[in-house]
Short mmCIF file of C-alpha atoms in Angstrom, two decimals:
data_model
loop_
_atom_site.label_atom_id
_atom_site.label_comp_id
_atom_site.label_asym_id
_atom_site.label_seq_id
_atom_site.Cartn_x
_atom_site.Cartn_y
_atom_site.Cartn_z
CA MET O 203 -48.58 35.34 -102.30
CA ALA O 204 -45.92 35.43 -99.82
CA PHE O 205 -48.19 37.10 -97.44
CA ASN O 206 -50.51 34.33 -97.63
CA LEU O 207 -47.84 31.83 -96.98
CA GLN O 208 -46.77 33.70 -93.93
CA ALA O 209 -50.31 34.25 -92.76
CA GLU O 210 -50.78 30.25 -93.00
CA PHE O 211 -47.37 29.81 -91.25
CA LEU O 212 -48.44 32.11 -88.40
CA SER O 213 -52.17 30.37 -88.22
CA ASP O 214 -50.54 26.81 -88.01
CA ALA O 215 -48.04 28.03 -85.52
CA PHE O 216 -50.60 29.61 -83.36
CA MET O 217 -52.86 26.55 -83.50
CA THR O 218 -50.09 24.23 -82.58
CA PHE O 219 -49.18 26.43 -79.62
CA ARG O 220 -52.90 26.65 -78.59
CA GLN O 221 -52.96 22.70 -78.82
CA ALA O 222 -49.73 22.52 -76.84
CA SER O 223 -51.14 24.87 -74.24
CA ILE O 224 -54.07 23.18 -73.88
CA LYS O 225 -52.26 19.85 -73.30
CA LEU O 226 -50.06 21.22 -70.68
CA GLU O 227 -52.87 22.67 -69.08
CA GLN O 228 -54.48 19.30 -68.85
CA GLN O 229 -51.29 17.70 -67.83
CA TYR O 230 -50.78 20.44 -65.12
CA SER O 231 -54.19 19.70 -64.16
CA GLN O 232 -53.76 16.10 -63.65
CA LEU O 233 -50.24 16.72 -61.88
CA GLU O 234 -52.12 18.83 -59.40
CA GLN O 235 -54.81 16.18 -58.69
CA ARG O 236 -52.12 13.59 -58.39
CA VAL O 237 -50.25 15.89 -55.65
CA GLN O 238 -53.64 16.37 -54.10
CA ASP O 239 -54.17 12.68 -53.78
CA LEU O 240 -50.84 11.91 -52.52
CA THR O 241 -51.27 14.73 -50.12
CA ASN O 242 -54.57 13.08 -48.65
CA GLU O 243 -52.99 9.70 -48.76
CA LEU O 244 -50.06 10.94 -46.93
CA ASN O 245 -52.49 12.69 -44.17
CA GLU O 246 -54.34 9.58 -44.14
CA LYS O 247 -51.38 7.45 -43.19
CA ASN O 248 -50.21 9.99 -40.78
CA LYS O 249 -53.57 9.89 -39.07
CA ALA O 250 -53.27 5.91 -38.95
CA MET O 251 -49.56 6.00 -37.53
CA GLU O 252 -50.95 8.48 -34.79
CA ARG O 253 -54.11 6.24 -34.07
CA ASN O 254 -51.78 3.19 -33.95
CA ARG O 255 -49.56 5.00 -31.45
CA ARG O 256 -52.42 5.87 -29.37
CA LEU O 257 -53.71 2.17 -29.45
CA ALA O 258 -50.09 0.98 -28.61
CA ALA O 259 -50.07 3.38 -25.88
CA MET O 260 -53.56 2.30 -24.65
CA GLY O 261 -52.65 -1.30 -24.94
CA GLU O 262 -49.67 -1.00 -22.78
CA MET O 263 -51.52 0.74 -20.03
CA ALA O 264 -54.35 -1.85 -20.30
CA ALA O 265 -51.66 -4.62 -19.73
CA LYS O 266 -50.45 -2.92 -16.71
CA ILE O 267 -53.72 -2.40 -15.30
CA ALA O 268 -54.83 -5.86 -16.11
CA HIS O 269 -51.93 -7.31 -14.50
CA GLU O 270 -52.48 -5.44 -11.23
CA ILE O 271 -56.15 -6.40 -11.34
CA ARG O 272 -55.62 -9.95 -11.83
CA ASN O 273 -53.81 -10.53 -8.35
CA PRO O 274 -56.43 -9.49 -6.16
CA LEU O 275 -58.75 -11.12 -8.50
CA ALA O 276 -57.22 -14.45 -7.84
CA SER O 277 -57.59 -14.30 -4.24
CA MET O 278 -61.06 -13.03 -4.46
CA ASN O 279 -61.70 -16.62 -6.59
CA ILE O 280 -60.02 -18.59 -4.12
CA PHE O 281 -62.08 -17.12 -1.07
CA ALA O 282 -65.38 -17.32 -2.82
CA ARG O 283 -64.79 -20.86 -3.79
CA LEU O 284 -63.94 -21.68 -0.16
CA LEU O 285 -67.31 -19.81 0.92
CA GLU O 286 -69.31 -21.87 -1.38
CA ARG O 287 -68.05 -24.77 0.21
CA GLU O 288 -68.58 -23.69 3.80
CA LEU O 289 -72.26 -22.93 2.64
CA SER O 290 -72.80 -26.44 1.05
CA GLY O 291 -75.54 -27.03 3.62
CA ASP O 292 -77.35 -23.88 2.72
CA ASP O 293 -78.37 -23.62 -1.05
CA ASP O 294 -79.55 -20.07 -1.23
CA LYS O 295 -76.57 -18.78 0.44
CA LYS O 296 -74.45 -21.15 -1.85
CA ASN O 297 -76.25 -19.68 -4.56
CA LEU O 298 -75.18 -16.22 -3.94
CA ALA O 299 -71.27 -17.34 -3.26
CA ALA O 300 -71.74 -18.94 -6.70
CA HIS O 301 -72.69 -15.65 -8.19
CA ILE O 302 -69.66 -13.96 -6.96
CA THR O 303 -67.30 -16.74 -8.52
CA ASN O 304 -69.20 -16.11 -11.74
CA GLY O 305 -68.42 -12.60 -11.54
CA ILE O 306 -64.82 -13.17 -11.02
CA LYS O 307 -64.84 -15.47 -14.05
CA THR O 308 -66.39 -12.74 -16.23
CA LEU O 309 -63.77 -10.23 -15.15
CA ASP O 310 -60.83 -12.71 -15.59
CA ASN O 311 -61.86 -13.45 -18.80
CA LEU O 312 -62.16 -9.65 -19.78
CA LEU O 313 -58.91 -9.08 -18.38
CA SER O 314 -57.45 -12.16 -20.50
CA ASN O 315 -59.04 -10.32 -23.72
CA MET O 316 -57.34 -7.15 -22.91
CA LEU O 317 -54.06 -8.68 -22.40
CA LEU O 318 -54.18 -10.65 -25.62
CA PHE O 319 -55.44 -7.42 -27.57
CA ALA O 320 -52.54 -5.53 -26.17
CA ALA O 321 -49.87 -8.14 -26.83
CA SER O 322 -51.20 -9.71 -29.85
CA PRO O 323 -51.47 -13.73 -29.64
CA GLN O 324 -47.87 -15.42 -29.40
CA VAL O 325 -48.68 -19.08 -30.47
CA VAL O 326 -46.69 -21.73 -28.63
CA LYS O 327 -47.67 -24.92 -30.73
CA ARG O 328 -48.00 -28.31 -28.85
CA PRO O 329 -50.22 -31.38 -29.47
CA VAL O 330 -53.77 -30.33 -28.44
CA ASP O 331 -57.10 -32.45 -28.44
CA VAL O 332 -59.43 -29.79 -29.67
CA ARG O 333 -62.39 -31.98 -28.42
CA GLN O 334 -60.80 -31.63 -24.86
CA VAL O 335 -60.69 -27.91 -25.10
CA ILE O 336 -64.14 -27.51 -25.91
CA GLU O 337 -65.18 -29.66 -23.33
CA ASP O 338 -63.06 -27.68 -20.92
CA SER O 339 -64.47 -24.39 -22.30
CA ILE O 340 -67.94 -25.69 -21.69
CA GLN O 341 -67.28 -26.40 -18.05
CA MET O 342 -65.49 -23.15 -17.56
CA THR O 343 -68.50 -21.34 -18.68
CA LYS O 344 -70.95 -23.30 -16.74
CA GLY O 345 -72.00 -20.71 -14.43
CA HIS O 346 -72.87 -18.33 -17.06
CA ASN O 347 -75.01 -20.76 -19.04
CA SER O 348 -78.85 -20.52 -18.28
CA GLU O 349 -80.57 -23.64 -17.45
CA THR O 350 -82.75 -22.75 -20.23
CA ILE O 351 -79.89 -23.08 -22.85
CA GLY O 352 -79.10 -26.66 -24.22
CA ILE O 353 -75.72 -27.58 -25.32
CA ALA O 354 -74.93 -30.34 -27.74
CA THR O 355 -71.61 -31.48 -28.92
CA GLU O 356 -70.71 -33.69 -31.83
CA TYR O 357 -67.20 -34.72 -32.62
CA ASP O 358 -65.84 -36.59 -35.70
CA GLY O 359 -63.00 -38.41 -34.13
CA THR O 360 -60.28 -36.95 -31.55
CA ALA O 361 -58.31 -34.08 -33.58
CA ALA O 362 -54.91 -34.00 -32.21
CA ILE O 363 -53.74 -30.81 -33.96
CA MET O 364 -50.48 -28.65 -33.16
CA GLY O 365 -51.71 -25.33 -31.16
CA ASP O 366 -51.59 -23.50 -28.24
CA GLU O 367 -54.10 -24.97 -25.46
CA GLY O 368 -54.65 -21.74 -23.66
CA LEU O 369 -55.20 -19.51 -26.63
CA LEU O 370 -57.78 -22.02 -28.26
CA ARG O 371 -59.63 -22.29 -25.04
CA GLN O 372 -59.99 -18.54 -24.96
CA VAL O 373 -61.33 -18.86 -28.52
CA PHE O 374 -64.33 -21.20 -27.47
CA VAL O 375 -64.86 -19.38 -23.96
CA ASN O 376 -65.54 -16.19 -25.95
CA LEU O 377 -67.61 -17.85 -28.88
CA LEU O 378 -69.56 -19.71 -25.71
CA LEU O 379 -70.21 -16.41 -23.64
CA ASN O 380 -70.98 -14.50 -26.90
CA SER O 381 -73.89 -16.98 -27.73
CA PHE O 382 -75.04 -17.28 -24.16
CA ASP O 383 -75.36 -13.30 -23.97
CA ALA O 384 -77.56 -13.60 -27.14
CA MET O 385 -79.83 -16.26 -25.72
CA LYS O 386 -80.94 -14.58 -22.55
CA GLN O 387 -84.38 -16.10 -22.75
CA GLY O 388 -82.85 -19.45 -23.51
CA GLY O 389 -82.30 -21.61 -26.60
CA GLY O 390 -79.87 -24.04 -27.94
CA LEU O 391 -76.24 -24.22 -28.89
CA SER O 392 -74.45 -26.81 -30.85
CA ILE O 393 -70.56 -27.44 -31.55
CA LYS O 394 -69.64 -29.99 -34.16
CA THR O 395 -66.15 -30.94 -35.55
CA ARG O 396 -65.12 -32.65 -38.69
CA ILE O 397 -62.38 -33.64 -40.25
CA VAL O 398 -62.20 -32.16 -43.85
CA HIS O 399 -59.86 -34.70 -46.09
CA GLY O 400 -58.33 -33.25 -49.15
CA ALA O 401 -55.11 -31.74 -50.62
CA ASP O 402 -54.78 -29.88 -47.24
CA GLU O 403 -56.40 -31.63 -44.33
CA CYS O 404 -57.94 -29.72 -41.89
CA LEU O 405 -60.22 -29.79 -38.92
CA GLU O 406 -63.67 -27.60 -39.05
CA ILE O 407 -65.37 -26.56 -36.18
CA ILE O 408 -69.08 -25.42 -36.21
CA VAL O 409 -70.56 -22.97 -33.31
CA LYS O 410 -74.14 -22.38 -33.80
CA ASP O 411 -76.76 -20.87 -31.61
CA THR O 412 -80.52 -20.13 -31.97
CA GLY O 413 -80.34 -16.55 -30.69
CA PRO O 414 -81.51 -13.44 -32.77
CA GLY O 415 -78.57 -13.81 -35.05
CA ILE O 416 -76.04 -10.91 -36.32
CA PRO O 417 -77.92 -8.02 -38.31
CA GLN O 418 -76.64 -8.15 -42.09
CA GLU O 419 -75.41 -4.60 -41.95
CA PHE O 420 -72.98 -6.02 -39.50
CA MET O 421 -71.83 -9.07 -40.74
CA ASP O 422 -68.41 -7.66 -42.25
CA ARG O 423 -67.74 -5.91 -38.87
CA VAL O 424 -68.40 -8.59 -36.26
CA PHE O 425 -64.35 -9.27 -36.18
CA ASP O 426 -63.44 -5.63 -35.79
CA PRO O 427 -61.76 -4.53 -32.47
CA PHE O 428 -64.01 -2.47 -30.47
CA PHE O 429 -67.31 -3.09 -32.44
CA SER O 430 -70.09 -4.58 -30.53
CA THR O 431 -73.98 -4.80 -30.89
CA LYS O 432 -74.23 -5.08 -27.23
CA GLU O 433 -74.81 -1.95 -24.78
CA ARG O 434 -72.09 -2.92 -22.57
CA GLY O 435 -69.68 -5.09 -24.80
CA THR O 436 -66.17 -4.42 -25.23
CA GLY O 437 -65.76 -5.33 -28.98
CA LEU O 438 -62.75 -7.46 -28.11
CA GLY O 439 -64.25 -11.15 -27.76
CA LEU O 440 -64.63 -11.93 -31.43
CA ALA O 441 -61.70 -9.88 -32.53
CA ILE O 442 -59.49 -11.87 -30.18
CA VAL O 443 -61.09 -15.01 -31.69
CA SER O 444 -60.20 -14.04 -35.25
CA SER O 445 -56.64 -13.00 -34.39
CA VAL O 446 -56.08 -16.40 -32.57
CA ILE O 447 -57.33 -18.78 -35.32
CA THR O 448 -55.14 -16.38 -37.81
CA ALA O 449 -52.14 -16.85 -35.77
CA HIS O 450 -52.87 -20.75 -35.66
CA GLY O 451 -53.02 -20.40 -39.73
CA GLY O 452 -56.67 -21.21 -39.93
CA SER O 453 -59.69 -18.96 -40.49
CA ILE O 454 -62.90 -18.12 -39.07
CA ASP O 455 -66.17 -16.83 -41.02
CA ALA O 456 -69.56 -15.70 -39.53
CA VAL O 457 -72.78 -16.56 -41.38
CA ARG O 458 -76.20 -16.25 -41.26
CA PRO O 459 -78.00 -19.95 -41.39
CA ALA O 460 -81.60 -20.41 -42.51
CA GLY O 461 -83.73 -19.42 -39.84
CA ALA O 462 -82.59 -17.72 -36.71
CA GLY O 463 -79.25 -17.85 -34.87
CA ALA O 464 -75.63 -17.25 -35.61
CA GLU O 465 -73.02 -19.47 -36.81
CA PHE O 466 -69.26 -19.51 -36.78
CA ARG O 467 -67.31 -21.59 -38.87
CA ILE O 468 -63.69 -22.44 -37.75
CA VAL O 469 -60.93 -24.09 -40.31
CA LEU O 470 -57.69 -25.03 -38.63
CA PRO O 471 -55.07 -26.82 -40.28
CA LEU O 472 -54.68 -30.60 -39.40
CA GLU O 473 -50.85 -30.84 -38.70
CA ALA O 474 -49.55 -34.10 -37.46
CA ALA O 475 -48.88 -33.87 -33.72
CA MET O 476 -46.68 -36.73 -33.92
CA PRO O 477 -45.54 -38.80 -37.05
CA GLY O 478 -48.56 -41.03 -38.10
CA HIS O 479 -50.58 -39.49 -35.40
CA GLY O 480 -52.29 -36.49 -36.86
CA TYR O 481 -55.76 -37.56 -36.07
CA VAL O 482 -57.65 -40.72 -34.97
#
C-alpha cells in the first residue's frame, strides 16, 4: 500500500515536472523569438539612421552645389532675355533664344526643389491671395506649356489665406510642370478653387489634367521622395508639393478621376489674413 502511494506521488511529481518543463520551453522559445524580433527591429532602426545620415549629407552637398549653380544661372537668364529683345525682328532666332530661357527656368525649378528638399520647407506666413499665386505660376510655366494644351481656371472668390507665397508658388509650378510632362501630345488642364464652409472653413484647390493618369499600383507612392514614373524624373516635385502643403497645415491627395487623367486635391486652412477679412 505504501509502495503504491509512493509510486503515485512520484508519478504526479514527474508529471508536474514534465508540464513545468514544457511550459519553460515554450516561454524560452517565446523569449528567444522576442529577442530576435527586437534584434531585427534594432537593425532596421540602425539602417534607417544610417540612411537618414547619408540623405542629410547628400542634402547638404546638394544645397551647396545648387547655390553655386544658381549664381551663373541668374546671369545666363539675364543675357538670354536681352538676346530675346535684340532678336525681336527675327522670329526664328527669337524662338531659339526663348528655348534657352525655358531651359534656364527648368534648371532653376530643379534647383529650387533640391534646396527645398535639403532644408525642408520653412513656412513664413503672410496674407496671400492663392488666386494670384496660381496666375503667377501659370505665367512662370508659360514657356513649358505646349500650344496644344488648354488651361482653364475657375475661382470661387478671392481666398486670402495666411501662407508662404514663395512656397505655394513652387507647389503650383511643380503641379503644372508635372501635368505638362504628362500631356506631350496635348490635352487640357483645369484649376478650380472653392471655399468649403463648416466647423473649420478651408480652401479646396483641384488641379486636373487629361493626360494618361497615374497607374493604380503607384497611387500610394506618388508623393514619395525620389519616386518617379518618368525616365528622367528626379522624384522630388510631388514630394516637395506634399511637404509644403503639410507645412501649411493642409493636405493633398492624388485621385484617379472617371475617365483619363490625373487629379490632385489640395485643402488649405482658411485662416483670417486680417480680422474680418479671411475671404471675400
